[in-house]
Coordinates of C-alpha atoms in Angstrom, one line a residue:
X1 CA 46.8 30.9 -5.5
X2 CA 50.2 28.6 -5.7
X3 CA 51.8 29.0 -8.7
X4 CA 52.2 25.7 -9.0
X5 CA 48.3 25.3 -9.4
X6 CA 48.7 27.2 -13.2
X7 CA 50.7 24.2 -14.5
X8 CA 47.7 21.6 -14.3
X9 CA 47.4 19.4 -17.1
X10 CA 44.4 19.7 -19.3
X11 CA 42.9 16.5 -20.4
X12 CA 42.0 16.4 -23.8
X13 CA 39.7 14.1 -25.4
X14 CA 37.2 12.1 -23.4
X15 CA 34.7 9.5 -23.6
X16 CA 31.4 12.2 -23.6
X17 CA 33.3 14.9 -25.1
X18 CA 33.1 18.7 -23.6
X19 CA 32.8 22.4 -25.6
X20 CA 36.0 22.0 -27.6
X21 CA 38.3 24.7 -28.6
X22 CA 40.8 24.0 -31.6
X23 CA 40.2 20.1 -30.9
X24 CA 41.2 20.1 -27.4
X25 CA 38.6 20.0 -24.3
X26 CA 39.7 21.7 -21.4
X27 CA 38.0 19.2 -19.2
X28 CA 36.5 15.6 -19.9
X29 CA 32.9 16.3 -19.2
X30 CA 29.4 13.6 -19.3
X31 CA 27.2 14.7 -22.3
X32 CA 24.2 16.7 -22.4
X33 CA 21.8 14.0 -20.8
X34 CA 19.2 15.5 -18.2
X35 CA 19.0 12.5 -15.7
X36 CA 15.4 10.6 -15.2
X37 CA 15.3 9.9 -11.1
X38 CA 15.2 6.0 -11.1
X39 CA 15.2 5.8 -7.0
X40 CA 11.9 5.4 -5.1
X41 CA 11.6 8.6 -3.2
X42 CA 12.2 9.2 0.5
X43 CA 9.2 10.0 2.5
X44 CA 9.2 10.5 5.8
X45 CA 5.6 11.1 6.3
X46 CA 2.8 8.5 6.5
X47 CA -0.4 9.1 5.0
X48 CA -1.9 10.3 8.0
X49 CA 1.1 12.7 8.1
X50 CA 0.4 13.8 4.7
X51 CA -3.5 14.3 5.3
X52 CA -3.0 16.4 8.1
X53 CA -0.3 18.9 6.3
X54 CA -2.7 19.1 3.7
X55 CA -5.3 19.7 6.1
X56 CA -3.0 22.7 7.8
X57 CA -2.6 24.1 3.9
X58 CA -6.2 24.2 3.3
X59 CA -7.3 25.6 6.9
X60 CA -4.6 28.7 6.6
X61 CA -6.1 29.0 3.1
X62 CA -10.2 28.9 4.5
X63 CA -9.6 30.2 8.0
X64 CA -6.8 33.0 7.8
X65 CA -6.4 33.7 4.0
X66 CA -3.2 34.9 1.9
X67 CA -2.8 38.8 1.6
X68 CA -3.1 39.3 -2.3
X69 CA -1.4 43.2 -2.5
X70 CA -2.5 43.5 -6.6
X71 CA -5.7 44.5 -7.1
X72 CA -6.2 42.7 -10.4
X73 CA -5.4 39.6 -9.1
X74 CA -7.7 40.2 -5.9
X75 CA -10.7 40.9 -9.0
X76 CA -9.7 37.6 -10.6
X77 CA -10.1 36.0 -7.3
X78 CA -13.1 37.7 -6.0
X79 CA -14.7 37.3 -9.7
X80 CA -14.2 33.4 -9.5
X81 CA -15.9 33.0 -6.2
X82 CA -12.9 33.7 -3.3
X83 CA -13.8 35.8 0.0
X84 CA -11.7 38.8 -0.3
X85 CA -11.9 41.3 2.4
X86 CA -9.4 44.1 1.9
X87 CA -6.6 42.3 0.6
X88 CA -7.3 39.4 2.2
X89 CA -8.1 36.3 -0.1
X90 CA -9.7 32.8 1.3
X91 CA -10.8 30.2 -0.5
X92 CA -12.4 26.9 0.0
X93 CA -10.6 23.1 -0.3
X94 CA -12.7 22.1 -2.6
X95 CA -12.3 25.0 -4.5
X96 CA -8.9 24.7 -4.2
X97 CA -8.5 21.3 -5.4
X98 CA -10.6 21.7 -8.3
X99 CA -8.3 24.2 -10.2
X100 CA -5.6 22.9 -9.1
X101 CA -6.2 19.4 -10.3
X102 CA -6.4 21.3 -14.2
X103 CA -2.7 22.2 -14.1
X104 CA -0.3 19.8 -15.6
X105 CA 2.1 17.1 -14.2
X106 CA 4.4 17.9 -16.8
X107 CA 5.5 20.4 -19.3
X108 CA 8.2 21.1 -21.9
X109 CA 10.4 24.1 -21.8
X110 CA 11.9 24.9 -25.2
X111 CA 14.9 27.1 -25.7
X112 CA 16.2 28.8 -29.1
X113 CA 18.2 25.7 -29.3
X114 CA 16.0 22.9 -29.5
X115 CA 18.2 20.1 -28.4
X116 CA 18.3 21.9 -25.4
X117 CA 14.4 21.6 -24.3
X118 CA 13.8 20.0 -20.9
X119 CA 10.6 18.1 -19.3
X120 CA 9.8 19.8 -15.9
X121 CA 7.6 16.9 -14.2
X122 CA 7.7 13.1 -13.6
X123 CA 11.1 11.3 -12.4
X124 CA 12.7 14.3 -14.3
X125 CA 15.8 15.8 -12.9
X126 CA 17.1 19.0 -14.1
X127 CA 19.7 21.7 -12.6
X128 CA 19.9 25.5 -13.1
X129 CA 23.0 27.8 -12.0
X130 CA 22.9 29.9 -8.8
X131 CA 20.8 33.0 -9.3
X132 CA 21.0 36.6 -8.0
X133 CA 23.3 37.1 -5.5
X134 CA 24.2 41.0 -5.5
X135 CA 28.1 39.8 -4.7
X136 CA 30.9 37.7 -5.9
X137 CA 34.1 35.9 -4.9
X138 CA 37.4 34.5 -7.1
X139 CA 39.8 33.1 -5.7
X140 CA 42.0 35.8 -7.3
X141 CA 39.9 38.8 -5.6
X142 CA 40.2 36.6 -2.5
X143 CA 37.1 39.2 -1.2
X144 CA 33.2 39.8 -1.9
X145 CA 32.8 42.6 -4.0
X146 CA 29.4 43.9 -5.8
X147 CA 29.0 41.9 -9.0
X148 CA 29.8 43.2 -12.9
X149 CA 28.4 42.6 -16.1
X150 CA 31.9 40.9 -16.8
X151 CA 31.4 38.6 -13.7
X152 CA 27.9 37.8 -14.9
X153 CA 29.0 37.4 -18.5
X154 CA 31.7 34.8 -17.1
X155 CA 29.3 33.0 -15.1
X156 CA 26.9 32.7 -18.2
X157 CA 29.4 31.3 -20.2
X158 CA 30.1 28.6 -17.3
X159 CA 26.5 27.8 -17.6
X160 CA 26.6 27.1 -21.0
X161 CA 30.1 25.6 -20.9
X162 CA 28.4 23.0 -18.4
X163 CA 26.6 20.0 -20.1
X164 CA 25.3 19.5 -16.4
X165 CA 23.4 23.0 -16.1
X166 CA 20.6 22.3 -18.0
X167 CA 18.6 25.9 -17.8
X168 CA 19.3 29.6 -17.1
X169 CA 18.1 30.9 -14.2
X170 CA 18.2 34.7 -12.9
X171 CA 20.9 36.6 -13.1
X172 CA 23.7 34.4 -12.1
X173 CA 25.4 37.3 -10.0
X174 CA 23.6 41.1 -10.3
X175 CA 25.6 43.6 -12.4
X176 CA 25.6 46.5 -10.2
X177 CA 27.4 48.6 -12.6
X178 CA 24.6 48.6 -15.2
X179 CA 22.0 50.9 -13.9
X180 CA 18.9 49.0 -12.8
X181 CA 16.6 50.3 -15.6
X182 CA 18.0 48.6 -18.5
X183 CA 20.1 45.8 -16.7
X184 CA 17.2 43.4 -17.6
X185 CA 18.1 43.8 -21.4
X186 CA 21.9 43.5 -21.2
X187 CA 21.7 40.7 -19.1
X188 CA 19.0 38.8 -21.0
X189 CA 20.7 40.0 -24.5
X190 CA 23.7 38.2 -22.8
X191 CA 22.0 35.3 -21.5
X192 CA 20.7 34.9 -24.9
X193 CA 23.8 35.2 -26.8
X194 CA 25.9 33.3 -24.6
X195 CA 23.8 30.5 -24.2
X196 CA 21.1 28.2 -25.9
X197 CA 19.2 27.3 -22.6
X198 CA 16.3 27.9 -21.6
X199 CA 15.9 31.5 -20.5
X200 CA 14.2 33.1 -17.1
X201 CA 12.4 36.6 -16.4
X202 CA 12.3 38.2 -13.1
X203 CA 8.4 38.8 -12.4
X204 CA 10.0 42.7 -11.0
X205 CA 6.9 44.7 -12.9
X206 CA 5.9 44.8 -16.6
X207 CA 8.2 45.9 -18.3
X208 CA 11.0 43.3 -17.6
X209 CA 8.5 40.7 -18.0
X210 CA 7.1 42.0 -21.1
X211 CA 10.9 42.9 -22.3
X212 CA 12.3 39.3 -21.9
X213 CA 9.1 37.3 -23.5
X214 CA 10.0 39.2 -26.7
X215 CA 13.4 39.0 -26.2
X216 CA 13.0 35.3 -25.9
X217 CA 10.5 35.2 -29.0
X218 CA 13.5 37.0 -30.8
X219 CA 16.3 34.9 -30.4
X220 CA 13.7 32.0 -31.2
X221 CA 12.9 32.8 -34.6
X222 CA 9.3 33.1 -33.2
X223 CA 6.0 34.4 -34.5
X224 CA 3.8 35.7 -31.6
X225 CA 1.9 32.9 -32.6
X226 CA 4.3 30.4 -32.0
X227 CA 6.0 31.8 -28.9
X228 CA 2.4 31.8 -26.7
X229 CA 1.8 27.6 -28.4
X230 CA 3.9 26.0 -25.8
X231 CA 6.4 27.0 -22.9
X232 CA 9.7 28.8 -24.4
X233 CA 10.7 30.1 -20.7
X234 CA 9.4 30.9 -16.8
X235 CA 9.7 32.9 -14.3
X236 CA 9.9 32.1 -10.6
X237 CA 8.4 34.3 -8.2
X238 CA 8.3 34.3 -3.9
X239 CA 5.9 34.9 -1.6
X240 CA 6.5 37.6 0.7
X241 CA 6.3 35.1 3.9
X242 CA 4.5 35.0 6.1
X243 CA 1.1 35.1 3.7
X244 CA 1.6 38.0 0.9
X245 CA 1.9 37.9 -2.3
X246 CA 3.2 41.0 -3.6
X247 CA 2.5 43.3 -6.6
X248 CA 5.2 43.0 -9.3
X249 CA 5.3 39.3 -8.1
X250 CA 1.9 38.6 -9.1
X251 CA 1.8 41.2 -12.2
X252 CA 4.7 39.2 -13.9
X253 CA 3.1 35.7 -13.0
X254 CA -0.5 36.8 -14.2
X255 CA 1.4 38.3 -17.5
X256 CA 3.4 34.8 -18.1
X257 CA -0.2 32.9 -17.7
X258 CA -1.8 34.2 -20.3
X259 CA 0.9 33.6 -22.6
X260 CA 1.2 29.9 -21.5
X261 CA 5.0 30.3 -20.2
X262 CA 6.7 28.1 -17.2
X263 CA 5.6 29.1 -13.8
X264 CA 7.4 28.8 -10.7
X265 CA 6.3 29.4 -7.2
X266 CA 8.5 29.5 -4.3
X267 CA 7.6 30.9 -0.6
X268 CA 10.4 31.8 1.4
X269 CA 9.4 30.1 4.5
X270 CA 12.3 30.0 7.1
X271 CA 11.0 28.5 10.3
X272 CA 11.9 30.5 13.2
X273 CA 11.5 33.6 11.6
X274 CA 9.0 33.9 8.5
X275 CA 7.4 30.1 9.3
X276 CA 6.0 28.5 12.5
X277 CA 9.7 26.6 14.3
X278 CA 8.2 23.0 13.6
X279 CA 8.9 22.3 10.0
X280 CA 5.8 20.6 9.4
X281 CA 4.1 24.3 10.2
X282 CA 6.6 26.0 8.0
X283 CA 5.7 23.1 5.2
X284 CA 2.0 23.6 5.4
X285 CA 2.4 27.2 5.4
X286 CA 4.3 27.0 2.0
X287 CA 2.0 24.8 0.7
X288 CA -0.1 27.6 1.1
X289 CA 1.1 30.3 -0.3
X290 CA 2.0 28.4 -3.2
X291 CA -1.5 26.6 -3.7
X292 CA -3.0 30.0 -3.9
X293 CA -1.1 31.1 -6.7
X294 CA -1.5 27.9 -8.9
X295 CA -5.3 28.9 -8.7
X296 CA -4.7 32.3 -10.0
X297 CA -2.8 31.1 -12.8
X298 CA -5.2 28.3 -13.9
X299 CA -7.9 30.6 -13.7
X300 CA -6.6 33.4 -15.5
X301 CA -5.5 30.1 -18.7
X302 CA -6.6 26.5 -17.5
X303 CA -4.0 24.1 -17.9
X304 CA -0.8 26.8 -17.9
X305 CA 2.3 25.3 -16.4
X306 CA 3.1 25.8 -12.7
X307 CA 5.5 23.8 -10.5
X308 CA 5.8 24.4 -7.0
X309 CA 8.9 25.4 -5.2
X310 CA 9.8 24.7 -1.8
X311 CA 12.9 27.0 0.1
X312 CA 11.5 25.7 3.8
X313 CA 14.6 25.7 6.2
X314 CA 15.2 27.2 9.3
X315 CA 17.0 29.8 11.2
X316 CA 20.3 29.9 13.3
X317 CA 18.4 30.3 16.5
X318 CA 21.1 32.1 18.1
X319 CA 21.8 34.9 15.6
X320 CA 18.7 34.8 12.9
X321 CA 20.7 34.1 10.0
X322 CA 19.3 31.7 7.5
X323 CA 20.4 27.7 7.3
X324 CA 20.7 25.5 4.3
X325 CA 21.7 22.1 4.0
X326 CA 20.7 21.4 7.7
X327 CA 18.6 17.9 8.4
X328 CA 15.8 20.3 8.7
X329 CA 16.2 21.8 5.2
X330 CA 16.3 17.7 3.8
X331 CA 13.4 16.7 6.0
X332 CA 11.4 19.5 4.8
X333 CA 12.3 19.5 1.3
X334 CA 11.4 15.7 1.2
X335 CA 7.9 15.9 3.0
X336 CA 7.3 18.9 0.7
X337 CA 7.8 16.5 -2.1
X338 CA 5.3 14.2 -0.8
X339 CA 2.9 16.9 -0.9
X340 CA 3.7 17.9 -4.4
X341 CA 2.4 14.3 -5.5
X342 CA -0.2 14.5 -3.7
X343 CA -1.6 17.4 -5.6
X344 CA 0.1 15.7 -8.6
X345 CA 2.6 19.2 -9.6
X346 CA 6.1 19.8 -10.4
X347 CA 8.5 20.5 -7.8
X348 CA 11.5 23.3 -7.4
X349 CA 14.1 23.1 -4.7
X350 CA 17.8 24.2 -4.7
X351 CA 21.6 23.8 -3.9
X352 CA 22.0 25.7 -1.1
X353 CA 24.7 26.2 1.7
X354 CA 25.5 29.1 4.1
X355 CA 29.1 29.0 3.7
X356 CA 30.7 32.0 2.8
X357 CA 33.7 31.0 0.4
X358 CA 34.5 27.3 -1.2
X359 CA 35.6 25.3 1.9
X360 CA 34.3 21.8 3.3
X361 CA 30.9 23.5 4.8
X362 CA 30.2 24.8 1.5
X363 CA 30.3 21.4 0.2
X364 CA 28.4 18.9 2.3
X365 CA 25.6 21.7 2.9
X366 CA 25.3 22.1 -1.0
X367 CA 25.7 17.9 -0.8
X368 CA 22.9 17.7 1.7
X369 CA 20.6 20.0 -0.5
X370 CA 21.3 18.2 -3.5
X371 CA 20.5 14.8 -2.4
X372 CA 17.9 16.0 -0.6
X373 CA 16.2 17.2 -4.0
X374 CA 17.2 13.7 -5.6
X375 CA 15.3 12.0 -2.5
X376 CA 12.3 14.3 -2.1
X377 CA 11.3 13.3 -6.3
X378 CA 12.4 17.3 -6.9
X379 CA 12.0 18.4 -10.3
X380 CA 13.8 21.6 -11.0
X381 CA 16.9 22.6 -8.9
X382 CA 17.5 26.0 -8.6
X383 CA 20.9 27.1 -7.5
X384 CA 22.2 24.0 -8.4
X385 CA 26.4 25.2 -9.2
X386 CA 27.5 28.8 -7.9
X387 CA 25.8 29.5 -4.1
X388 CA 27.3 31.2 -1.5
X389 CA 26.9 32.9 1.9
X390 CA 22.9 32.3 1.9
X391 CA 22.5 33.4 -1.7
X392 CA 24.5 36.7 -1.2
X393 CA 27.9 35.6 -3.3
X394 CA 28.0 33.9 -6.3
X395 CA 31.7 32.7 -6.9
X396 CA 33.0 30.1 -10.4
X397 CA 35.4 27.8 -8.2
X398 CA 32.2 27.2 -6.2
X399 CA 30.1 26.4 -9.5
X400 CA 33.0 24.3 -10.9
X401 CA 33.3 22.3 -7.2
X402 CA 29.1 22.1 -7.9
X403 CA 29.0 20.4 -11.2
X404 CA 31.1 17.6 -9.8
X405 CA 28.7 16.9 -7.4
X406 CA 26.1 17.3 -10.2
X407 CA 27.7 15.0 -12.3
X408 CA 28.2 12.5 -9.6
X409 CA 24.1 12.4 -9.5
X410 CA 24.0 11.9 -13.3
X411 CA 26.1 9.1 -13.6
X412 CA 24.5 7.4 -9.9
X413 CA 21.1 7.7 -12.4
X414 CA 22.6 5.8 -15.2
X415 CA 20.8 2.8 -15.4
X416 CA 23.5 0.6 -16.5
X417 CA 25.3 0.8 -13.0
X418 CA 22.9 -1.6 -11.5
X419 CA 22.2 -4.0 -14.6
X420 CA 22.0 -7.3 -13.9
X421 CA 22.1 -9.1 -17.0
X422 CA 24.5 -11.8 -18.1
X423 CA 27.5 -9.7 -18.8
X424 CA 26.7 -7.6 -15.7
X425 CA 26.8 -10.1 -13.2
X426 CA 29.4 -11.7 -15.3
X427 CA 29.7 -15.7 -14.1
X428 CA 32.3 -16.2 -17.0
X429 CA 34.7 -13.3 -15.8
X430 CA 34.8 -14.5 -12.3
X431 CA 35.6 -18.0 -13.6
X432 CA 38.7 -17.2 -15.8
X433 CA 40.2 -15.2 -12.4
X434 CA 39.3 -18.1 -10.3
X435 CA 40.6 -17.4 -6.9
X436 CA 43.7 -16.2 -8.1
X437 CA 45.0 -13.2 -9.8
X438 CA 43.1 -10.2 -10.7
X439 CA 40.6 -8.3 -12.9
X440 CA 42.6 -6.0 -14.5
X441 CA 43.9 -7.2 -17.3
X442 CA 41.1 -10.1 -18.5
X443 CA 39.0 -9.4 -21.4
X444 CA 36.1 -8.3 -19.8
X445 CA 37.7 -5.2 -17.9
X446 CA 39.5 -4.6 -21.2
X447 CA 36.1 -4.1 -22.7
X448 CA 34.7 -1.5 -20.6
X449 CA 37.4 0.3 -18.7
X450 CA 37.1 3.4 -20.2
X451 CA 33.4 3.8 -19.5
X452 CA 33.3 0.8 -16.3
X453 CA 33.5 4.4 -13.2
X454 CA 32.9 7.7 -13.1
X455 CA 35.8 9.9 -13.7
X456 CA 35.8 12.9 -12.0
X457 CA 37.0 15.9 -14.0
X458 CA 37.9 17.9 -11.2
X459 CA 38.4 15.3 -8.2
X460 CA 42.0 14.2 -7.5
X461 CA 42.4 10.8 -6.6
X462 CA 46.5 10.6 -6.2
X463 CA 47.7 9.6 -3.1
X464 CA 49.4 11.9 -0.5
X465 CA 52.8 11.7 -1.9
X466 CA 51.9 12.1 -5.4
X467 CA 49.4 15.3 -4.7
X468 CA 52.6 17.0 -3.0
X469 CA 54.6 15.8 -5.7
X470 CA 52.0 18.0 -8.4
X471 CA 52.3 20.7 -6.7
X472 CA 49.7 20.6 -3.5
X473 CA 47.3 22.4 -5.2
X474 CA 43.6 22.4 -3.1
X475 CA 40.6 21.7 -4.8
X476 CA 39.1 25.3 -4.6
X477 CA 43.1 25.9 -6.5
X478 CA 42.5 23.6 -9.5
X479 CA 38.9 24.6 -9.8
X480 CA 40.2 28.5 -10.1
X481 CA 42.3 27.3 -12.5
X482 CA 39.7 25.4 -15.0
X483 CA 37.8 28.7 -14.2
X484 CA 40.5 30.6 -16.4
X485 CA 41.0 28.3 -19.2
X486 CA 37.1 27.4 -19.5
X487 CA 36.6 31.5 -20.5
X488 CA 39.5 31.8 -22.1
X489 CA 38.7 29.2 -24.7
X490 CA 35.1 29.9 -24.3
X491 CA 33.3 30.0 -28.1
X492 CA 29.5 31.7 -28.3
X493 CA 26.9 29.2 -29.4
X494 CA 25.6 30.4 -33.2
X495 CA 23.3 32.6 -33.7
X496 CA 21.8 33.3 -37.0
X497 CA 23.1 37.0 -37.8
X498 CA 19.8 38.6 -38.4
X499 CA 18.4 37.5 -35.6
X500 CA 21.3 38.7 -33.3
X501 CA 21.0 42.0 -34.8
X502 CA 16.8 42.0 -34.5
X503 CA 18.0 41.4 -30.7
X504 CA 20.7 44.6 -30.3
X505 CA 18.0 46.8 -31.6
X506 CA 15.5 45.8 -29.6
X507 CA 17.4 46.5 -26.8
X508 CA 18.5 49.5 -27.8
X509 CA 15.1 50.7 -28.5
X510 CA 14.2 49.6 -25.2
X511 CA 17.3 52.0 -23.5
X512 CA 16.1 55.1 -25.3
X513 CA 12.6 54.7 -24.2
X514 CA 13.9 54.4 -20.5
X515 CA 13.5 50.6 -19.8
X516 CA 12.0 50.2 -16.5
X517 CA 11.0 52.2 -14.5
X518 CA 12.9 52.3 -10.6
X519 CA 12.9 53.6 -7.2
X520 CA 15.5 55.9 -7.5

């Protein structure tokens, strides 16, 4: 990195105010405000179009049926009237349709911060960090390596530096230097002290799910009682594509159900490889395998929240890596909206890309799957700052470079932008410029200047001459750069004492008693 990248400016102040340090902000950041998706969405199928994806769903679902590898969950099913056979589970439409249709629209995830809860459902629009890759990039490494619990602490305290990032989601890299058995409890007692949002639990057996609910409960303040009254977190688990659902999968979603916490379900349905090549056979095949799985849960607790997440893209036919961001990938993730009102459910989708460091692809493949969420009417966005190489790198000048974009769909959401009342279209402004002169110094731009645009925290708008005059510093640079003094100035949200240290012991209970259990 030029040395000339280290003598950026910070801007201090700001008109939404950021996490301050000893009064001064390292960046001017938009406030905590989850944004409400005013557009219509895009849909690109008719209603015939929709009808007969839905028709594909439900015929995979009667005709073929979904592998169910836990036996508890195939006695549920079988129990409440599904054909099993083996492992095999199939279950009528109408059948389908009439749990389904007990699940909610919308629900309310609360954090130990309360300020912090978010509404999964409706025009709701809310973005989580990028979530277990194994391996991480800097700009100062300039290489992948595995990922540490210091990388993954520094990533955590990005997500909560970030008034953008509005939940937690897995581990934001893996620390492969804490042994696999307890890295579920320094991670979450991390995630937990590092941020106020709301948490996530791998569904990866019992014990890690049963570990982080009363983790979560702790650092709530919670009785039992009050944790299992409403949603305080989720997990998100994926189908094992093409039609399996796997045993720690379904163990930690059946455990989450009967305590009433978020549920997420996401097939990992790559077409070309895992998914029929025509994306509408990939989509209906996702459908699915996530349908199925919403009728567990609202069999096992009527009325538990589920969303449904789509990851439908496709395959580089020439090599068999995976794609993101492609037309494809938006195409897909739009019809799969259609589908999710249809069955009137949450959605998931992400910010993906399959660039492997912080360059131009990176960007308008993460672009692409962004707006592709904001058209499809998505819900949730996992991944949303951080992604790399297909999911396999997590790197912070690629989440910084994210939460641009992210902000850039906040403010676009902001309702004043397309006002039209008196001041807005503003007859008596255009009168006092006539047709000469300008706008910039009349009372009316006065007024509003400050808060008139967007202004980009991390975007450089100079011209030519004056960028090479500051030193030439790339965008990837400065974003390295806020990186350092973001962590360096980083402050912990509070905790109340007590409750911190009812936290430590509990995980160090949970260490001496061997955590979870592993393969190796």
């Amino acid at each position: 990195m030029s040395d000339r990248a280290t003598k950026r400016r910070s801007r201090t102040g700001g008109r939404a105010g950021a996490a301050t340090r000893r009064g001064t902000a390292v960046i001017e950041q938009m406030p905590w405000k989850p944004p409400v998706n005013m557009d219509r969405p895009t849909e690109p199928l008719s209603e015939e179009g929709v009808a007969a994806i839905h028709d594909g769903a439900m015929r995979i679902l009667e005709e073929i049926g979904i592998e169910f590898l836990n036996h508890e969950a195939l006695g549920i099913l079988k129990k409440a009237g599904c054909t099993v056979s083996g492992e095999n589970v199939r279950m009528g439409r109408e059948f389908v349709m009439e749990w389904i249709a007990k699940a909610p629209s919308e629900f309310t995830l609360t954090p130990r911060n309360t300020d912090r809860k978010i509404t999964i459902g409706g025009k709701n629009l809310v973005f989580g960090n990028v979530s277990s890759p194994p391996n991480y990039w800097d700009m100062a490494l300039g290489t992948k390596v595995p990922g540490t619990r210091e990388m993954c602490r520094n990533l955590l305290k990005l997500t909560q530096y970030f008034n953008c990032i509005h939940f937690a989601g897995g581990y934001p890299v893996e620390p492969v230097d804490v042994h696999a058995s307890v890295r579920h409890l320094d991670v979450l007692f991390d995630k937990l002290t590092l941020t106020d949002k709301v948490m996530h639990a791998y569904s990866l057996g019992k014990e890690r799910v049963e570990d982080v609910m009363e983790m979560v409960r702790i650092a709530g303040g919670l009785s039992h009682e009050e944790f299992d009254a409403s949603p305080r977190m989720y997990t998100n688990i994926n189908s094992t594509s093409p039609l399996k659902h796997d045993i720690p999968m379904l163990d930690g979603w059946m455990r989450l159900a009967r305590r009433g916490q978020g549920l997420v379900v996401t097939p990992f349905t790559l077409a070309g490889a895992m998914a029929p090549v025509t994306m509408a056979g990939a989509v209906a095949q996702s459908l699915a395998e996530a349908l199925c799985a919403v009728v567990l849960a609202q069999i096992i607790r009527p009325g538990c929240p589920v969303a449904i997440g789509t990851f439908t893209s496709n395959v580089d036919m020439k090599s068999g890596a995976p794609a993101f961001g492609t037309p494809e990938y938006m195409r897909a993730t739009q019809m799969t909206g259609q589908l999710c009102r249809f069955y009137n459910l949450p959605m998931r989708s992400s910010g993906v890309c399959a660039a492997n460091v912080p360059d131009g692809q990176a960007m308008w493949e993460t672009s692409n799957s962004l707006w592709a969420a904001v058209q499809s009417g998505t819900n949730m966005v996992y991944h949303a700052a951080g992604w790399l190489e297909g999911g396999l790198i997590a790197s912070p000048e690629k989440f910084i470079m994210d939460c641009e974009v992210l902000q850039h769909i906040q403010r676009y959401m902001e309702p004043e932008i397309v006002a039209t009342g008196p001041d807005e279209i503003a007859i008596d402004a255009i009168k006092s410029v006539g047709n000469a002169g300008h706008f910039f110094g009349i009372q009316h731009t006065q007024d509003r200047y400050a808060t008139a645009f967007y202004q980009p925290f991390l975007s450089d708008w100079k011209n030519y001459e004056g960028w090479e005059a500051a030193g030439g510093v790339w965008t990837p640079e400065r974003a390295h750069v806020m990186f350092k003094e973001i962590i360096a100035s980083f402050e912990e949200p509070h905790m109340d004492p007590d409750i911190r240290a009812e936290l430590a012991a509990f995980v160090e209970r949970r260490k001496q008693e061997g955590g979870a259990p592993t393969d190796f």
